[in-house]
Coordinates of C-alpha atoms in Angstrom, one line a residue:
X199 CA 41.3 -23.5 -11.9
X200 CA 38.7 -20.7 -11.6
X201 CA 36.7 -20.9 -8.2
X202 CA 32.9 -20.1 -8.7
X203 CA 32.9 -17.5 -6.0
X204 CA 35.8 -15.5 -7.0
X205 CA 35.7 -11.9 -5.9
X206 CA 32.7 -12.3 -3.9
X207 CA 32.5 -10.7 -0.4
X208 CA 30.1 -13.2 1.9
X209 CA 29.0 -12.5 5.4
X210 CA 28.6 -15.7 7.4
X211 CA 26.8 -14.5 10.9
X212 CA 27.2 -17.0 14.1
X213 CA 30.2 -18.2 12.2
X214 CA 32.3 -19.4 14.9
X215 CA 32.1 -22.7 15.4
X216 CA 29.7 -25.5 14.2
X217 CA 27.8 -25.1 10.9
X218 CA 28.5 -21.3 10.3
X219 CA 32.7 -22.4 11.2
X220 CA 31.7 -24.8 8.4
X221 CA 30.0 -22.7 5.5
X222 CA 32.5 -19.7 6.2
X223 CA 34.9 -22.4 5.3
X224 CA 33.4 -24.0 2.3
X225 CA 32.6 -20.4 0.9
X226 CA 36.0 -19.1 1.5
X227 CA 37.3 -22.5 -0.4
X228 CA 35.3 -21.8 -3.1
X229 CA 36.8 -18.2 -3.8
X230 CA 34.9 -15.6 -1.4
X231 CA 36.5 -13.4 0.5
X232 CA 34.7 -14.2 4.4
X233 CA 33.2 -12.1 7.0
X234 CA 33.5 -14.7 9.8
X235 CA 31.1 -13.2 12.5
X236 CA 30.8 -13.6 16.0
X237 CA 29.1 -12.5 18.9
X238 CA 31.1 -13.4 22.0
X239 CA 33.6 -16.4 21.1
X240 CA 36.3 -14.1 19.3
X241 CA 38.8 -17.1 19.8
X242 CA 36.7 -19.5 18.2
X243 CA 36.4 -16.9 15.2
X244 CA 40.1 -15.8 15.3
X245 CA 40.4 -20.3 14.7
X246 CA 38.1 -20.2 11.6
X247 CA 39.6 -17.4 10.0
X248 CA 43.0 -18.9 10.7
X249 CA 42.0 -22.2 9.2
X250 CA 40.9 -20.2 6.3
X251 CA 43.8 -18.4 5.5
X252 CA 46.0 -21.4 6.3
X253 CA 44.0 -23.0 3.6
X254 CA 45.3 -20.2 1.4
X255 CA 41.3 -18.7 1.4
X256 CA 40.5 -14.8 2.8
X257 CA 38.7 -14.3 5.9
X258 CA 37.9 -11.6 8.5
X259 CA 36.4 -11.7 11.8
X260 CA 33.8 -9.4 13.0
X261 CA 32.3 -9.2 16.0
X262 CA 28.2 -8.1 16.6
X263 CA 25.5 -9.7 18.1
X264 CA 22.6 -9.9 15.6
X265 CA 20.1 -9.3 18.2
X266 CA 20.9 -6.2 18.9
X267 CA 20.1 -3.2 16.4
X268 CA 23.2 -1.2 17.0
X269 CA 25.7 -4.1 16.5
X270 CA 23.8 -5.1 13.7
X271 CA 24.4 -1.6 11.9
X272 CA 28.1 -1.4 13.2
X273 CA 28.8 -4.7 11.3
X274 CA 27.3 -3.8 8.1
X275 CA 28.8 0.1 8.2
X276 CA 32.2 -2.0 8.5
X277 CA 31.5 -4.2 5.9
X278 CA 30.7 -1.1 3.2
X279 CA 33.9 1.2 4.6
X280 CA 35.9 -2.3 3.8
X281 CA 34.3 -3.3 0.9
X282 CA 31.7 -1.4 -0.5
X283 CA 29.8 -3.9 -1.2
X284 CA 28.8 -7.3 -0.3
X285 CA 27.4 -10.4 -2.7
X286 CA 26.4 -13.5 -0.3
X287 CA 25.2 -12.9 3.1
X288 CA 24.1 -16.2 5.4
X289 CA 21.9 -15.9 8.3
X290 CA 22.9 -18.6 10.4
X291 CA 23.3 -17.0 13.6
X292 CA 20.8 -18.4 16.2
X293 CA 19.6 -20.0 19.3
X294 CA 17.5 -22.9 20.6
X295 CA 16.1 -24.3 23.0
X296 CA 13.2 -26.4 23.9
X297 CA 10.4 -26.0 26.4
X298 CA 7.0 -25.9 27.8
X299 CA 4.4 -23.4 26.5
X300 CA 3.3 -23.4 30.5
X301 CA 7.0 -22.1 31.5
X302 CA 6.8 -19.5 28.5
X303 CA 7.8 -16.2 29.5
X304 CA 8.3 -12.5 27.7
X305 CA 11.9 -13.2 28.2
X306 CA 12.3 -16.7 26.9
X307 CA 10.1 -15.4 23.5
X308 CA 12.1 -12.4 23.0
X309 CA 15.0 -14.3 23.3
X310 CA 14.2 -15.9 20.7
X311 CA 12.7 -13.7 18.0
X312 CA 15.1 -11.2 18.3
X313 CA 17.8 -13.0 17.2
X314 CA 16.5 -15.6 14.9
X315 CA 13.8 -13.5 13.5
X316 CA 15.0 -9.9 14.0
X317 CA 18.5 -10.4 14.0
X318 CA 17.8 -12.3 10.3
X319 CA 15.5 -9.6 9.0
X320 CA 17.7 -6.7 10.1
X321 CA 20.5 -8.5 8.5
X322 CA 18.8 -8.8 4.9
X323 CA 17.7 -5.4 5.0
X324 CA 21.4 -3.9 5.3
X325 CA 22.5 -6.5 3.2
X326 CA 20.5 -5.8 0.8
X327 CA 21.2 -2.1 0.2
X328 CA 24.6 -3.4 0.2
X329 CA 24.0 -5.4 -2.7
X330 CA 23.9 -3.7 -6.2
X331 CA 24.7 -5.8 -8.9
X332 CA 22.3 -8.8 -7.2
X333 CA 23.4 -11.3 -4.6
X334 CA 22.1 -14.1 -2.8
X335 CA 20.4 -14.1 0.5
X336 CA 20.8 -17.9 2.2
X337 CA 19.1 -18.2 5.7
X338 CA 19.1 -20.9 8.3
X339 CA 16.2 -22.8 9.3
X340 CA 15.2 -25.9 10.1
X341 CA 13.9 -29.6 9.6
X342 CA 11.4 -28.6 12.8
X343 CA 9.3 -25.7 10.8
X344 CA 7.6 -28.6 9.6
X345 CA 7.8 -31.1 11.6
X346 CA 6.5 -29.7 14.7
X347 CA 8.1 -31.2 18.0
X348 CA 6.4 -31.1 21.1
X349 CA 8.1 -28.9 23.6
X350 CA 9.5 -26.5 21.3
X351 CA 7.0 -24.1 20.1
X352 CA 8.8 -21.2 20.5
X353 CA 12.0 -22.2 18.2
X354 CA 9.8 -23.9 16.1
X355 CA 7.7 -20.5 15.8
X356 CA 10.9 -19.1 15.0
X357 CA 12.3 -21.5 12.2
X358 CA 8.4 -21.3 10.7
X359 CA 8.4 -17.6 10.6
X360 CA 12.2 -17.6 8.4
X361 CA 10.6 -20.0 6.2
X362 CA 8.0 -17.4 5.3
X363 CA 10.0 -14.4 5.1
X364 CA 12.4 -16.2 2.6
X365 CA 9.0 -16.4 0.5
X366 CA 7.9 -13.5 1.0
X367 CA 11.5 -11.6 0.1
X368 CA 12.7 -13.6 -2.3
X369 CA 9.3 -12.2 -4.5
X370 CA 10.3 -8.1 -3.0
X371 CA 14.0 -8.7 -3.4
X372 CA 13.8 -10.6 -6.9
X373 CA 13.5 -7.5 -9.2
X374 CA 17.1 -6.4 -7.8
X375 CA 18.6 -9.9 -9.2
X376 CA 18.8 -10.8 -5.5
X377 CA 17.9 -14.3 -4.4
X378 CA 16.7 -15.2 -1.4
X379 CA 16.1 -19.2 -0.2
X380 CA 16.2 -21.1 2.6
X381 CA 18.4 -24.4 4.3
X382 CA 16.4 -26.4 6.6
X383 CA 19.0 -29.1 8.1
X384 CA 17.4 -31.9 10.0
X385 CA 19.7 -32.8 13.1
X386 CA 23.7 -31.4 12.2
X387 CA 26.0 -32.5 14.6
X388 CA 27.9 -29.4 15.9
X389 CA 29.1 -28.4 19.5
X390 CA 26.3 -26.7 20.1
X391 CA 23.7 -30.3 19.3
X392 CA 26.1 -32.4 21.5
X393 CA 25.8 -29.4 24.4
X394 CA 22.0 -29.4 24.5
X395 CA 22.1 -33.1 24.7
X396 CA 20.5 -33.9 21.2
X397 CA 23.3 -35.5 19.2
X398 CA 23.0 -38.1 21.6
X399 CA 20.6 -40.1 23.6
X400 CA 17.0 -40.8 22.4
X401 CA 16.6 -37.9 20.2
X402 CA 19.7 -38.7 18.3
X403 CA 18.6 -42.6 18.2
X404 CA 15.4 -41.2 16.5
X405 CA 17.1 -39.1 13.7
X406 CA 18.8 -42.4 13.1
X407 CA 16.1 -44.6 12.8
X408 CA 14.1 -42.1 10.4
X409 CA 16.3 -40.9 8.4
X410 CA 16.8 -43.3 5.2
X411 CA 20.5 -42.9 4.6
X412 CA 20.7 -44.1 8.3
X413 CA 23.0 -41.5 9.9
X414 CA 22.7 -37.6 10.9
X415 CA 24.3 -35.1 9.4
X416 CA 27.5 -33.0 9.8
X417 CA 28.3 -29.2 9.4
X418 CA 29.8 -30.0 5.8
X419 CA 26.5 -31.4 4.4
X420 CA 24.9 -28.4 5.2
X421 CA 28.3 -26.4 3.9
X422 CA 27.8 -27.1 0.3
X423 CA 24.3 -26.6 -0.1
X424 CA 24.8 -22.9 1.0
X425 CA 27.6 -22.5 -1.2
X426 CA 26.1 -23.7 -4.3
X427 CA 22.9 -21.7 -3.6
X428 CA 25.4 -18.3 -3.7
X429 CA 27.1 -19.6 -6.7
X430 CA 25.9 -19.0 -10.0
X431 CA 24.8 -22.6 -10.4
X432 CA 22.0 -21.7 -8.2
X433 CA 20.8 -18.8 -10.8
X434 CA 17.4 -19.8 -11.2
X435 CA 16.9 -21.0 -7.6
X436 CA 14.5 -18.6 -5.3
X437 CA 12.0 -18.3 -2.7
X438 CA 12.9 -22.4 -2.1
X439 CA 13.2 -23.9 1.2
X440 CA 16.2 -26.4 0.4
X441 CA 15.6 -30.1 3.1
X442 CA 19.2 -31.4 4.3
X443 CA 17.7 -34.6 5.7
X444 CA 19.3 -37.6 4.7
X445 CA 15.4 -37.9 3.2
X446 CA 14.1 -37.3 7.3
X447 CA 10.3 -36.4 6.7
X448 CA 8.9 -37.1 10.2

């Protein structure tokens, strides 16, 4: 049986462990060849790409923090002296973490932006030049763009600001057959969720009550909306912002 993403080459950043472990999977199952990044766990990458190619998929691991210019160019001069070319690149890499506008500092904001908003920029522009005969473009954001919690202005900021670049690139990078959209995931239940305390506790209890299919969601649900947005059954999708809520609104 054919596999819709045969002989594609897919970079999956932050891919080593949670939902990236997850859609590095799903893509690899469905035919890509896998650039499982990572910026510090190499074991946890080393795991997926094992998984992968127990799983009789392809997989590399690469390591480069996407907040950080140079690494971002060492991955991407890697991928083209590999490959030559790349087809499906997903942003997923990022951080978060909630707190007071009154406790904001430089620090805390750079922290921020330059990984989830640089580091996702940086990546579609290398991508990008990487990808000739069109490709798709698939970045993480989040249920919060919209809905706005209290205490999290900064992430939130962050997650608003990938929202409108998706718009805004998917109209420059269109004309080059290159689509570019957008997950937004309500709560996903990963290691990194159960670490900050929210798959858990109150904030997991609220997920629950609002969310009309009555549970949260897991890496996987997420996984196959990314890969049918870089398969060709997506063709006609772009500049979209894609909910995986369960129906969450709030």
């Amino acid at each position: 049986m054919s596999k819709k993403l045969a002989n594609k080459v897919a970079l999956v950043t932050g891919a080593s462990k949670g939902i990236g472990a997850a859609v590095a999977a799903d893509l690899a199952a469905a035919g890509a060849t896998v650039i499982v990044n990572y910026a510090t766990s190499k074991a946890g990458a080393d795991r997926v790409v094992a998984e992968i190619e127990n799983a009789g998929g392809k997989a590399i691991a690469s390591q480069g923090d996407f907040s950080k210019t140079a690494d971002i160019e060492r991955v991407f001069n890697d991928i083209q002296q590999k490959f030559g070319r790349m087809d499906i690149l997903v942003n997923n890499a990022g951080v978060y973490e909630f707190g007071a506008v009154a406790d904001l500092t430089p620090e805390f904001f750079h922290r921020f932006f330059d990984l989830n908003v640089m580091g996702t920029m940086l990546a579609i522009k290398h991508a990008s030049a990487l990808m000739e005969n069109g490709g798709s473009i698939i970045n993480m954001s989040s249920v919060v763009s919209k809905m706005g919690p209290a205490m999290g202005s900064v992430y939130v900021a962050t997650k608003g600001a990938v929202d409108a670049l998706t718009v805004s690139l998917s109209k420059e990078l269109g004309p080059k057959q290159i689509r570019v959209n957008a997950v937004n995931p309500s709560l996903i239940v990963t290691e990194g969720t159960t670490h900050a305390g929210m798959a858990g506790g109150e904030f997991h209890e609220f997920f629950l009550k609002t969310t009309p299919l009555g549970r949260v969601g897991q890496p996987d649900d997420v996984a196959s909306v990314v890969t049918f947005l870089a398969s060709e059954d997506a063709k006609w999708v772009n500049g979209q912002h894609i909910g995986v809520t369960g129906g969450q609104t709030m």
